mmCIF file of C-alpha atoms in Angstrom:
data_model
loop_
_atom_site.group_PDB
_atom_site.id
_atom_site.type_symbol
_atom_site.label_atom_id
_atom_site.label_comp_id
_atom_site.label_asym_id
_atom_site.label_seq_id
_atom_site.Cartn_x
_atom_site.Cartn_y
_atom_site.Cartn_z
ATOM 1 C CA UNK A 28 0.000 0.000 0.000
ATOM 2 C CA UNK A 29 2.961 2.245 1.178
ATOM 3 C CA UNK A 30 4.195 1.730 -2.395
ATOM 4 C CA UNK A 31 1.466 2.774 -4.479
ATOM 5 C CA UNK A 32 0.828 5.925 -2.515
ATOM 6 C CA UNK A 33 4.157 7.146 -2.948
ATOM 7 C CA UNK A 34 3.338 6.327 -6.581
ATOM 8 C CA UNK A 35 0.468 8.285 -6.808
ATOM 9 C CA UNK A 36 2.337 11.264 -4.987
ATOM 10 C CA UNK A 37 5.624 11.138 -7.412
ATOM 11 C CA UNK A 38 2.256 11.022 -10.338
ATOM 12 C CA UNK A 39 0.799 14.194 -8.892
ATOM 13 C CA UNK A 40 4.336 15.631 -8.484
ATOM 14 C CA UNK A 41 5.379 14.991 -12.210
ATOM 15 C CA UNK A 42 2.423 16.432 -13.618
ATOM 16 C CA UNK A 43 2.317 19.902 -11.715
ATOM 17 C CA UNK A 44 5.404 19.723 -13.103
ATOM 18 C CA UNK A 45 4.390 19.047 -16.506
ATOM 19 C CA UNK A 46 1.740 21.390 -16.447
ATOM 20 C CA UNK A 47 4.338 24.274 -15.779
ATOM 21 C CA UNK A 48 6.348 23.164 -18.775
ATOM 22 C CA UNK A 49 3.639 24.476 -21.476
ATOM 23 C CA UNK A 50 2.034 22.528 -24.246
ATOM 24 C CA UNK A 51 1.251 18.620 -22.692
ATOM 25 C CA UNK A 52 1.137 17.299 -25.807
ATOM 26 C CA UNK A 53 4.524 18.177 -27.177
ATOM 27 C CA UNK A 54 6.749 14.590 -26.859
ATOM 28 C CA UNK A 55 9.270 14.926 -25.081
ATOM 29 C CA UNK A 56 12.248 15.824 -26.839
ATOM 30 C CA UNK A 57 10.645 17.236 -29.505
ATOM 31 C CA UNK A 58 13.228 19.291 -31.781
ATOM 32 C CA UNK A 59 16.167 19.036 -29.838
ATOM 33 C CA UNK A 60 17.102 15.309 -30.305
ATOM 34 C CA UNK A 61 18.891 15.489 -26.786
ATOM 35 C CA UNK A 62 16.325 15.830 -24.506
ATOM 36 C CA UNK A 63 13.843 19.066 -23.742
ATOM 37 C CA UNK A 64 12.040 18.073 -20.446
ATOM 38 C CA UNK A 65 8.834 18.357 -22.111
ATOM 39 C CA UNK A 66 7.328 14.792 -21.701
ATOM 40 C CA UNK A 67 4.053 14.629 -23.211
ATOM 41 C CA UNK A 68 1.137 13.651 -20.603
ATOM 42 C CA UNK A 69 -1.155 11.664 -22.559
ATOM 43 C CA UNK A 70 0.757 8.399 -23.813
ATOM 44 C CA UNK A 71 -0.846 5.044 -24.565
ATOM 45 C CA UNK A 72 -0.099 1.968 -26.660
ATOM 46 C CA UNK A 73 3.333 -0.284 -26.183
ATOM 47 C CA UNK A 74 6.802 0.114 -24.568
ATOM 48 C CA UNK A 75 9.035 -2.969 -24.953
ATOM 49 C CA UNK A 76 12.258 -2.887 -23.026
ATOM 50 C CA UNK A 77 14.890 -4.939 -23.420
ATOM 51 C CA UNK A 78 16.906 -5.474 -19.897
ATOM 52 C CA UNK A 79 19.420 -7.652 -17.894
ATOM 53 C CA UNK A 80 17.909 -6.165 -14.444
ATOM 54 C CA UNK A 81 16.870 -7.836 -11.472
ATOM 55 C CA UNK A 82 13.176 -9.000 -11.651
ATOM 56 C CA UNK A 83 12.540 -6.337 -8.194
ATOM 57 C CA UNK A 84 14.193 -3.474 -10.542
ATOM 58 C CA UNK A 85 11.906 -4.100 -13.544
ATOM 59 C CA UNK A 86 8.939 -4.612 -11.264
ATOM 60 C CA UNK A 87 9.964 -0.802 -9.725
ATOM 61 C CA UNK A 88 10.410 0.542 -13.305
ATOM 62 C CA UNK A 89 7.157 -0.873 -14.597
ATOM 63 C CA UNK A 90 4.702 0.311 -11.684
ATOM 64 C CA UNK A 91 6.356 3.840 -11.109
ATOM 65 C CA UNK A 92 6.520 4.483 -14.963
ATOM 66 C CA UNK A 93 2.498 3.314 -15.466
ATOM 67 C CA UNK A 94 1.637 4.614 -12.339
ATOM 68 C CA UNK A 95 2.058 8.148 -14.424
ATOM 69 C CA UNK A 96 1.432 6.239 -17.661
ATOM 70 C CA UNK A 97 -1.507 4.155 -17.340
ATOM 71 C CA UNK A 98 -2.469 3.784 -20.543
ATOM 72 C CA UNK A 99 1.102 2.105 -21.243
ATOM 73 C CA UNK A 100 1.098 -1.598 -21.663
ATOM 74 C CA UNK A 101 4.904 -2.345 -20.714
ATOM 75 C CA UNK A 102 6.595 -5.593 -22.297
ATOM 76 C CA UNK A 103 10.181 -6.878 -20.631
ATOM 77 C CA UNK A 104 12.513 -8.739 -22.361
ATOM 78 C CA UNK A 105 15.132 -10.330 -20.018
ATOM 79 C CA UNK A 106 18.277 -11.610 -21.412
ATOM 80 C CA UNK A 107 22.126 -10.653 -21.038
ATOM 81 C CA UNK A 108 23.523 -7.610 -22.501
ATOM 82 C CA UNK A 109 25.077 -9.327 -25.324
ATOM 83 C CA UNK A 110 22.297 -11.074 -26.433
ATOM 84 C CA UNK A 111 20.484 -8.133 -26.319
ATOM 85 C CA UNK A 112 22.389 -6.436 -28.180
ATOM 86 C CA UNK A 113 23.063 -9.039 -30.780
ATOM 87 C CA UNK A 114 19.013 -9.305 -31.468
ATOM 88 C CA UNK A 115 18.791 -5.080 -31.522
ATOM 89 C CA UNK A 116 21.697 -5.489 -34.633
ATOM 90 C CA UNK A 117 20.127 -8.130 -35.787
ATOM 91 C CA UNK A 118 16.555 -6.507 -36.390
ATOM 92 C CA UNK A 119 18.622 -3.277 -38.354
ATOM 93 C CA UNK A 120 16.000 -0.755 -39.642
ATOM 94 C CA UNK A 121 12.820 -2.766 -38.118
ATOM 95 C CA UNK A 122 12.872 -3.018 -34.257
ATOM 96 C CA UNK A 123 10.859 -4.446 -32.095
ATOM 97 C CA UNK A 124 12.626 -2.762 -28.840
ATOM 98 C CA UNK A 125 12.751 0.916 -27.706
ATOM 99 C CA UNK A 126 14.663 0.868 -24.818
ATOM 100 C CA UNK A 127 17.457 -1.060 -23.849
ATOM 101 C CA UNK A 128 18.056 -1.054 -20.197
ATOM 102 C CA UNK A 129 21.301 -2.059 -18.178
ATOM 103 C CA UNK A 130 24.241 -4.064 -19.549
ATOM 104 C CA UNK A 131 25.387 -0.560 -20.651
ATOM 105 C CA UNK A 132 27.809 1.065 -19.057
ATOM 106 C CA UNK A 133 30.502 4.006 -19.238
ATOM 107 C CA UNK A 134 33.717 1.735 -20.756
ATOM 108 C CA UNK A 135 31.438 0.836 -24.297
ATOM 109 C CA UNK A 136 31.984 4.765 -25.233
ATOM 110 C CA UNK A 137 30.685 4.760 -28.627
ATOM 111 C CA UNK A 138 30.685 1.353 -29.327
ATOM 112 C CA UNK A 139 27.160 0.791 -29.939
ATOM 113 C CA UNK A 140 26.338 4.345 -31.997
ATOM 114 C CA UNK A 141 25.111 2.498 -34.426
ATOM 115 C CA UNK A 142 21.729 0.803 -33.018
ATOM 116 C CA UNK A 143 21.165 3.959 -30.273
ATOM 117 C CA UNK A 144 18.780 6.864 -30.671
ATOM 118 C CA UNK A 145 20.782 9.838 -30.310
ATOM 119 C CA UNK A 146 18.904 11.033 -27.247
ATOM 120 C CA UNK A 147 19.982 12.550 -23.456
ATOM 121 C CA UNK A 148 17.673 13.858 -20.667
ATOM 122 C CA UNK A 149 16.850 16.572 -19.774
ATOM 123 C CA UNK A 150 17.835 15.531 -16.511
ATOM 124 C CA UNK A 151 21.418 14.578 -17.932
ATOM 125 C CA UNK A 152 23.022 18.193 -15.672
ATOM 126 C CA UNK A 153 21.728 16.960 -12.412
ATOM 127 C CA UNK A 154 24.099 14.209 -12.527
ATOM 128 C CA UNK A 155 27.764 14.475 -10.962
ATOM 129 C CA UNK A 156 29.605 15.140 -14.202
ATOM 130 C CA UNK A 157 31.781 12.004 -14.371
ATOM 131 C CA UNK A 158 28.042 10.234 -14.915
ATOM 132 C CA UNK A 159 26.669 12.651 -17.236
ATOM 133 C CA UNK A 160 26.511 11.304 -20.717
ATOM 134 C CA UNK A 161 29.586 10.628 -22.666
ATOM 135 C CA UNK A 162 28.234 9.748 -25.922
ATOM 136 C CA UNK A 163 25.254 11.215 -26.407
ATOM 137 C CA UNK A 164 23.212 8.294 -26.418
ATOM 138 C CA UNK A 165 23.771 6.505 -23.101
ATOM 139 C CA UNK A 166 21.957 7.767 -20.112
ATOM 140 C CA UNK A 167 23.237 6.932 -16.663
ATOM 141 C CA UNK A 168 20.888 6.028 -13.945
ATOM 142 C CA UNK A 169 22.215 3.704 -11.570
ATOM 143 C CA UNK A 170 25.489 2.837 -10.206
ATOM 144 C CA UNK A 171 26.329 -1.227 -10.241
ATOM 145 C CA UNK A 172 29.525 -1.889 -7.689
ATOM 146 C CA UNK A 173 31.636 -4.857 -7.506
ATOM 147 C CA UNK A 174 31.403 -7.074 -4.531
ATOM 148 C CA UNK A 175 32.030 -10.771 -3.518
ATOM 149 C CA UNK A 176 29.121 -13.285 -2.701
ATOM 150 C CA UNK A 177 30.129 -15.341 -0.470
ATOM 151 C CA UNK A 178 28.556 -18.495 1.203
ATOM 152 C CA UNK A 179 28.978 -18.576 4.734
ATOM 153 C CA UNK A 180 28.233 -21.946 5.412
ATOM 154 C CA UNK A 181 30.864 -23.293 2.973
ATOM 155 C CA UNK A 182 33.391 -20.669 3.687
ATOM 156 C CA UNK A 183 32.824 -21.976 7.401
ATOM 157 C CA UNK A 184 33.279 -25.647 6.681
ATOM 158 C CA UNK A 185 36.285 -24.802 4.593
ATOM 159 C CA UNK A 186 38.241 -23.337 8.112
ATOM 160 C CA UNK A 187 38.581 -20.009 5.641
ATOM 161 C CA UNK A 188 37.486 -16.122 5.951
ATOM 162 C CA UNK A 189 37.074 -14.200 2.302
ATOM 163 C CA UNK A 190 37.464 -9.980 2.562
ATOM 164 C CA UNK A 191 39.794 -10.063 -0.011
ATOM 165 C CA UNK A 192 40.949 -11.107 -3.723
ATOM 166 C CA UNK A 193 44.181 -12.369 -1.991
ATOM 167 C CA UNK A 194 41.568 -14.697 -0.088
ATOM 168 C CA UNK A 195 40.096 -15.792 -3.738
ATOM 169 C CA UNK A 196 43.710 -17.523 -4.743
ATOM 170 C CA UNK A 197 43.502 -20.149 -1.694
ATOM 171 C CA UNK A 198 43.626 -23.391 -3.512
ATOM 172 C CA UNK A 199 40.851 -24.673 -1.161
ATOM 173 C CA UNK A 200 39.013 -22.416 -3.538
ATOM 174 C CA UNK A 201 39.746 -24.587 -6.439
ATOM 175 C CA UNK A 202 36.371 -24.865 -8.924
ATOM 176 C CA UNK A 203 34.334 -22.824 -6.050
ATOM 177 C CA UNK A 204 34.907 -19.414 -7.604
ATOM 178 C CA UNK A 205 32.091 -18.593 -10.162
ATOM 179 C CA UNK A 206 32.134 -15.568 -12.878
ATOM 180 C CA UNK A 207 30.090 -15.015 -15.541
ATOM 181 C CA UNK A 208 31.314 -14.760 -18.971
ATOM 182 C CA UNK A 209 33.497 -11.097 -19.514
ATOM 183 C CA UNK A 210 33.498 -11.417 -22.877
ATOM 184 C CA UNK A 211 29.112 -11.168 -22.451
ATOM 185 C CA UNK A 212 28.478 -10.207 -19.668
ATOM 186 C CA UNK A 213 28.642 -6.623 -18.120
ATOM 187 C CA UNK A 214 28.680 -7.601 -14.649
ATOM 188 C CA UNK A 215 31.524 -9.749 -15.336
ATOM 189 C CA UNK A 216 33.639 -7.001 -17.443
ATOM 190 C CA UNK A 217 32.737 -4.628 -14.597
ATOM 191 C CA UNK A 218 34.728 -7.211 -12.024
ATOM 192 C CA UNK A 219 37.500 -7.539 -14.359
ATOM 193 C CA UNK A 220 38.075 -3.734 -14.749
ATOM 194 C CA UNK A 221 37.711 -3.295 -10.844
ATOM 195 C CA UNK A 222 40.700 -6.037 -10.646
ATOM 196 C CA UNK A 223 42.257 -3.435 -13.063
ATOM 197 C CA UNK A 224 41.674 -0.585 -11.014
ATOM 198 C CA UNK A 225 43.156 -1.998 -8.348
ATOM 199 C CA UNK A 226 46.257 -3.815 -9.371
ATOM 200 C CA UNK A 227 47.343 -1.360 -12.459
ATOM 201 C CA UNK A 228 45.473 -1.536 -15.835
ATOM 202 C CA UNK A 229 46.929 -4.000 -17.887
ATOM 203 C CA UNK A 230 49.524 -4.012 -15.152
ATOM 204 C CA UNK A 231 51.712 -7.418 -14.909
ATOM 205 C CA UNK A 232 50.538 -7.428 -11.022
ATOM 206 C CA UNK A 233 47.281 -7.333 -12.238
ATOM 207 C CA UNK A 234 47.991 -9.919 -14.963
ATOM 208 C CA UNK A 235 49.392 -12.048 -12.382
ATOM 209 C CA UNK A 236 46.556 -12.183 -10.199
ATOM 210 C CA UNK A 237 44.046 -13.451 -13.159
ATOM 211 C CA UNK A 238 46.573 -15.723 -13.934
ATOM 212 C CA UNK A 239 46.529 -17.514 -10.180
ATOM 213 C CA UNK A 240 42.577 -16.454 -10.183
ATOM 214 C CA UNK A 241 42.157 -18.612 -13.571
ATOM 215 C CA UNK A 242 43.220 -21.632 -11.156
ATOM 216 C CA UNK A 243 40.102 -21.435 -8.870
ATOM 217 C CA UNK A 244 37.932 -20.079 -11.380
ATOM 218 C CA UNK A 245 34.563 -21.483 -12.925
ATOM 219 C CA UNK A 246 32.641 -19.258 -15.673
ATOM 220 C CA UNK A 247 28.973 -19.065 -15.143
ATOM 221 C CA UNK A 248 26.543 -19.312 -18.070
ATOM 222 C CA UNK A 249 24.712 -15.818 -16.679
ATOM 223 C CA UNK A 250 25.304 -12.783 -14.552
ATOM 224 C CA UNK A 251 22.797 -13.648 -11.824
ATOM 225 C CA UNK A 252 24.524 -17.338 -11.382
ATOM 226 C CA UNK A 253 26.830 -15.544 -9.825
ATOM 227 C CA UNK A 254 24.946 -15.050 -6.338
ATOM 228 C CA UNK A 255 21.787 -17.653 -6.667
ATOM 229 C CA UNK A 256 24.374 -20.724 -7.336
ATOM 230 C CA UNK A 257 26.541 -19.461 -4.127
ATOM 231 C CA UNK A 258 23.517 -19.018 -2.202
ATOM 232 C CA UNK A 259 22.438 -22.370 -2.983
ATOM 233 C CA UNK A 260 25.367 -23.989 -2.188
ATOM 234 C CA UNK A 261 27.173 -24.731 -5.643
ATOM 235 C CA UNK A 262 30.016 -22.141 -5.450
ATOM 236 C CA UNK A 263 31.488 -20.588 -2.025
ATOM 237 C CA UNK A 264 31.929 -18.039 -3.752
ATOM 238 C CA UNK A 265 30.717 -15.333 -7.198
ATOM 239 C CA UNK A 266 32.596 -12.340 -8.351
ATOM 240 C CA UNK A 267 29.310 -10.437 -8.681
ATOM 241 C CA UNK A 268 27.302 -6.697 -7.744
ATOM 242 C CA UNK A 269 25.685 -5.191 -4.778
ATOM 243 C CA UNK A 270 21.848 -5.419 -6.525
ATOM 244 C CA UNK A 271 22.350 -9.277 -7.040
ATOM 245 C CA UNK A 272 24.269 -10.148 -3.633
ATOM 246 C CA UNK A 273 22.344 -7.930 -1.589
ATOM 247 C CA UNK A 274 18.908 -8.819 -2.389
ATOM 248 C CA UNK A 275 19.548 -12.337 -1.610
ATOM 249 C CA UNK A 276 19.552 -11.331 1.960
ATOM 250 C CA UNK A 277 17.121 -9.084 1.901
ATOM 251 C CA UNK A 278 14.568 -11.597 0.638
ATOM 252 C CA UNK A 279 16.004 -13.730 3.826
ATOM 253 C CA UNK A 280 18.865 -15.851 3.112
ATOM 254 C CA UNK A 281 20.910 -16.707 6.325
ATOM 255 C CA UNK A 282 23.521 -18.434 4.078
ATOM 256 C CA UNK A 283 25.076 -15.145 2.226
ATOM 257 C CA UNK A 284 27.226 -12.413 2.997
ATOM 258 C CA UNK A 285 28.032 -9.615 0.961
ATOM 259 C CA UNK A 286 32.202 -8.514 0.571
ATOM 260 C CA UNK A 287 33.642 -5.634 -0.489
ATOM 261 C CA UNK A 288 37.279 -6.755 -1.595
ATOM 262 C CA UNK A 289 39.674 -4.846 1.335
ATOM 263 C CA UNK A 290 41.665 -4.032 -2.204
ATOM 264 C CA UNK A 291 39.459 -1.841 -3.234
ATOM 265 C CA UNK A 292 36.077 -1.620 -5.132
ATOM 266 C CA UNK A 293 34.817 0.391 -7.585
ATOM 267 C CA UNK A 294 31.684 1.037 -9.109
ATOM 268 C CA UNK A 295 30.558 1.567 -13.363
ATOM 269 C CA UNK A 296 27.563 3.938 -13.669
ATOM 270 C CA UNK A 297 24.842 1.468 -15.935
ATOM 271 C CA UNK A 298 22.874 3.059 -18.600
ATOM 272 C CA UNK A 299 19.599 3.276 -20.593
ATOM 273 C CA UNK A 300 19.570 3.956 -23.694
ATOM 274 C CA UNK A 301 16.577 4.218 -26.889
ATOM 275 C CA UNK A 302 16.942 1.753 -30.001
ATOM 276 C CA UNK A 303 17.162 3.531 -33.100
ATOM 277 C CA UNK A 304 14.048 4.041 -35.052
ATOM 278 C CA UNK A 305 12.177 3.055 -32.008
ATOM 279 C CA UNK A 306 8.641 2.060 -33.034
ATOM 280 C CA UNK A 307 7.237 3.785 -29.724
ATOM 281 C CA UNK A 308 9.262 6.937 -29.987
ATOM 282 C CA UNK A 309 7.406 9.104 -27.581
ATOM 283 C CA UNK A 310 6.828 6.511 -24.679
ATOM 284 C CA UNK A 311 10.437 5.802 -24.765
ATOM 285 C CA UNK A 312 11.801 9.189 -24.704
ATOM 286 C CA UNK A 313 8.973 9.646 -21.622
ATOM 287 C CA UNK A 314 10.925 6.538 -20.036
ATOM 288 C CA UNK A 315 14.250 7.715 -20.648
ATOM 289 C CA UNK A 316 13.472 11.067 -18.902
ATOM 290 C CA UNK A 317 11.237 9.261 -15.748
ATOM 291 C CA UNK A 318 14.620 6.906 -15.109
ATOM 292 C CA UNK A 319 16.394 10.384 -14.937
ATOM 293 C CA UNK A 320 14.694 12.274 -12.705
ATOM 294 C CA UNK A 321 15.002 12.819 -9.221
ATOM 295 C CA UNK A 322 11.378 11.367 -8.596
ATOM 296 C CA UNK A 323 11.755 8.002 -11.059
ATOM 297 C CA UNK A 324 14.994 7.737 -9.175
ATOM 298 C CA UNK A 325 13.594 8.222 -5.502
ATOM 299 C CA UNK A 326 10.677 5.701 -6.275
ATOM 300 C CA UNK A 327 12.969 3.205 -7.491
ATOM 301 C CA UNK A 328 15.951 3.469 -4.720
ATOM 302 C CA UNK A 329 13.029 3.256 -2.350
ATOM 303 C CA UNK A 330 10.871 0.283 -3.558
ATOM 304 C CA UNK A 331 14.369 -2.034 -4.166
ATOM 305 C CA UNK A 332 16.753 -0.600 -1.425
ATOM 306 C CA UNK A 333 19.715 -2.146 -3.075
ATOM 307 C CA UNK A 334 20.523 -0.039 -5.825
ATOM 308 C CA UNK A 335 22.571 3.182 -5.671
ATOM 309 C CA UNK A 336 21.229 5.889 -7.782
ATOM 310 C CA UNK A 337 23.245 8.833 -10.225
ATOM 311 C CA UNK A 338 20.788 11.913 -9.677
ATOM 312 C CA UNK A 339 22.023 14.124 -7.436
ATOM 313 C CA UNK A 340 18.460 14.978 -5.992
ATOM 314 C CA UNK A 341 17.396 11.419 -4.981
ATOM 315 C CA UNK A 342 15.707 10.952 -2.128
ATOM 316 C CA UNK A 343 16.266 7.172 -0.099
ATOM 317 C CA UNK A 344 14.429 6.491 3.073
ATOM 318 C CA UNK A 345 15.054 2.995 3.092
ATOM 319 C CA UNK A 346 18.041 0.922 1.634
ATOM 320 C CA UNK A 347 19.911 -2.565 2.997
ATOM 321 C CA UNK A 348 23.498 -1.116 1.492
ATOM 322 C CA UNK A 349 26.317 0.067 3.422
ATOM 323 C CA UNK A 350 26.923 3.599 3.734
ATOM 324 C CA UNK A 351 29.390 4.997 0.907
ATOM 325 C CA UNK A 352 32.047 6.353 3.278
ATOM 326 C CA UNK A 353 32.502 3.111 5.200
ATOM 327 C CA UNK A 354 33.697 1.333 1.842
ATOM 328 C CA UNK A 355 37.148 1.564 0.348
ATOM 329 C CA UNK A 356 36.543 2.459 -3.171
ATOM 330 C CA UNK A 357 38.774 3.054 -6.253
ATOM 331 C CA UNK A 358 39.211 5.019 -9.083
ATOM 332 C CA UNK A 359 38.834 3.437 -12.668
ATOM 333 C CA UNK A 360 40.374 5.436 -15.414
ATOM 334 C CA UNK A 361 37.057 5.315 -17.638
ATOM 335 C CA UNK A 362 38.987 6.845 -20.900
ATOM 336 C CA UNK A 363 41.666 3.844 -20.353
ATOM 337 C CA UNK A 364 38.973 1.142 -20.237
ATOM 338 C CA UNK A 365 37.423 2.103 -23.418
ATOM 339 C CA UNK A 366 39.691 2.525 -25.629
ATOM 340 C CA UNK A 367 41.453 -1.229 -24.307
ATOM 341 C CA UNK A 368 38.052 -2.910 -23.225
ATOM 342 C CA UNK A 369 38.576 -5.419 -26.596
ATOM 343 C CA UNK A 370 42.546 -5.784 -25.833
ATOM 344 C CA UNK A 371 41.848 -6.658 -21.911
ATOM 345 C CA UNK A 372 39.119 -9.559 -22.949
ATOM 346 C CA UNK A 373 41.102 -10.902 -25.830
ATOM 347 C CA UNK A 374 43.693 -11.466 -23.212
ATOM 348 C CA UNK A 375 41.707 -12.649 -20.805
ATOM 349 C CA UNK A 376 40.043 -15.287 -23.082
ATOM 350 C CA UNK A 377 43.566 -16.046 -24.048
ATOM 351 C CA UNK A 378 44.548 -16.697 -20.662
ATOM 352 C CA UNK A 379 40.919 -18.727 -19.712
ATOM 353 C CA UNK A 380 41.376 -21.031 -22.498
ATOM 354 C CA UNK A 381 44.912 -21.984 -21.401
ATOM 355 C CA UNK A 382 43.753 -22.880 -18.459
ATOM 356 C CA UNK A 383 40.380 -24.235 -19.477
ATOM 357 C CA UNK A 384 41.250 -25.729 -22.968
#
């Protein structure tokens, strides 16, 4: 009930708003190509999203958005970034998606110009700047952050404590460390670059420690294997994010506990971003520009409480994550990991293989 009052409220909020802007039925966007604020009020027909989220994030993104949007019939399509970004190339100049949704993040830089809507918020300049848009077609909303998922029962039986990736090279480890595929998955690529950020990019210390990491390691066929096979007793355990790891205990497993490596973490801001030639232009540009905003972003943080959020406004009352200042973060050179995001994988798949073949 809580929930779909403060829908209703961030509703009423968004349209005074609306109302102030001057002609509701001007789409939002209109003319500018980069976002005008002016999202039109009166939307109906489909949205289909495309999106390697969390089933609690989606369910969030789908009541908030139609709980200003009711005449919007929302359609998910779950799947990992690459595969959803294989089918958008795949469909060219006839999509069936408008909005892709997470899986993109700050080290593709203008990778994927090609199948993206040239399109950013209105809300883009009440983001810290190192999350505004870099490419004029991404738009960063939340923050994913690398963490360990660790079973505490196995970790237990194997005499062992894990805070740490020296902890992760313990041969006791061997075949009980799970990742999912780099190479695919974003999650994945967004451990490897933290192991980056913390050793030296492309470093032969950080090298090094893939190398002995390759020894315990066992590639997972998705993202979210990660933390549900460690939880259930499979892995001890997955080099994963705070969403995945955290919710696990917040939906009441006694089994998990969620590390930050003592090394260091570090944290890619995830994007959204509109499929060219979308066939629902205007109720994906109104999407685009609800994930944005302050109130999309306070409705969200609120109804999940285990995602961190990009606009500087956002409002959380309620959240199961750690306070930012009591983690020891890193800095990722963003610049470095896109323009050697191909080289680093290459060598990593070089390196699995050898170990793996």
């Amino acid at each position: 009930m809580k929930k779909k009052i403060l829908a209703l409220v961030l509703a009423l909020v968004m349209a005074l708003s609306l109302a102030a802007c001057g002609d509701s039925n001007t789409p939002a966007g209109s003319g500018s190509g980069s976002g005008s604020g002016e999202e039109p009020v009166n939307i109906s027909g489909d949205l289909v999203i495309c999106s390697s989220a969390t089933d609690l994030d989606l369910e969030a993104i789908t009541e908030g958005f139609t709980a200003l949007y009711p005449d919007v019939n929302i359609e998910i399509i779950t799947c990992s970034a690459g595969e959803g970004v294989a089918r958008v190339e795949a469909e060219g100049d006839n999509p069936t998606i408008d909005v892709f949704y997470s899986g993109l993040n700050q080290a593709d830089g203008d990778k994927y110009a090609g199948i993206f809507e040239n399109y950013v918020s209105s809300h883009d300049s009440e983001l810290p700047a190192e999350y505004q848009s870099n490419n004029g077609f991404y738009n960063y909303d939340h923050l994913s952050s690398v963490v360990f998922c660790v079973n505490t029962d196995l970790e237990a039986e194997l005499g062992i404590e894990i805070n740490s990736y020296a902890d992760l090279l313990n041969p006791a480890l061997n075949g009980k460390v799970i990742i999912s595929d780099p190479t695919s998955s974003s999650a994945a690529w967004n451990n490897v670059s933290n192991i980056m950020s913390v050793y030296g990019n492309d470093s032969e210390e950080a090298w090094t420690y893939i190398e002995g990491l390759m020894k315990n390691l066992v590639i997972a066929g998705s993202s979210s294997a990660c933390f549900k096979s460690v939880q259930q007793g499979e892995y001890v355990v997955g080099l994963t994010y705070e969403d995945g790891a955290i919710t696990l205990v917040k939906d009441g497993a006694t089994n998990i506990k969620m590390v930050y490596p003592s090394e260091g973490s570090s944290a890619f801001a995830f994007a959204a971003a509109i499929v060219k030639n979308a066939p629902h232009m205007d109720a994906a540009k109104a999407m685009i520009e609800w994930l944005q905003s302050a109130e999309g972003q306070s409705y969200r943080a609120n109804y999940v409480g285990t995602v961190r959020f990009t606009n500087e406004n956002v409002v959380v009352e309620q959240s199961w994550l750690p306070e930012s200042d009591t983690i020891h973060w890193v800095t990722r050179d963003i610049d470095w990991l896109i323009a050697n995001k191909t080289a680093m994988l290459d060598k990593w798949s070089e390196l699995y293989s050898q170990y793996n073949g």
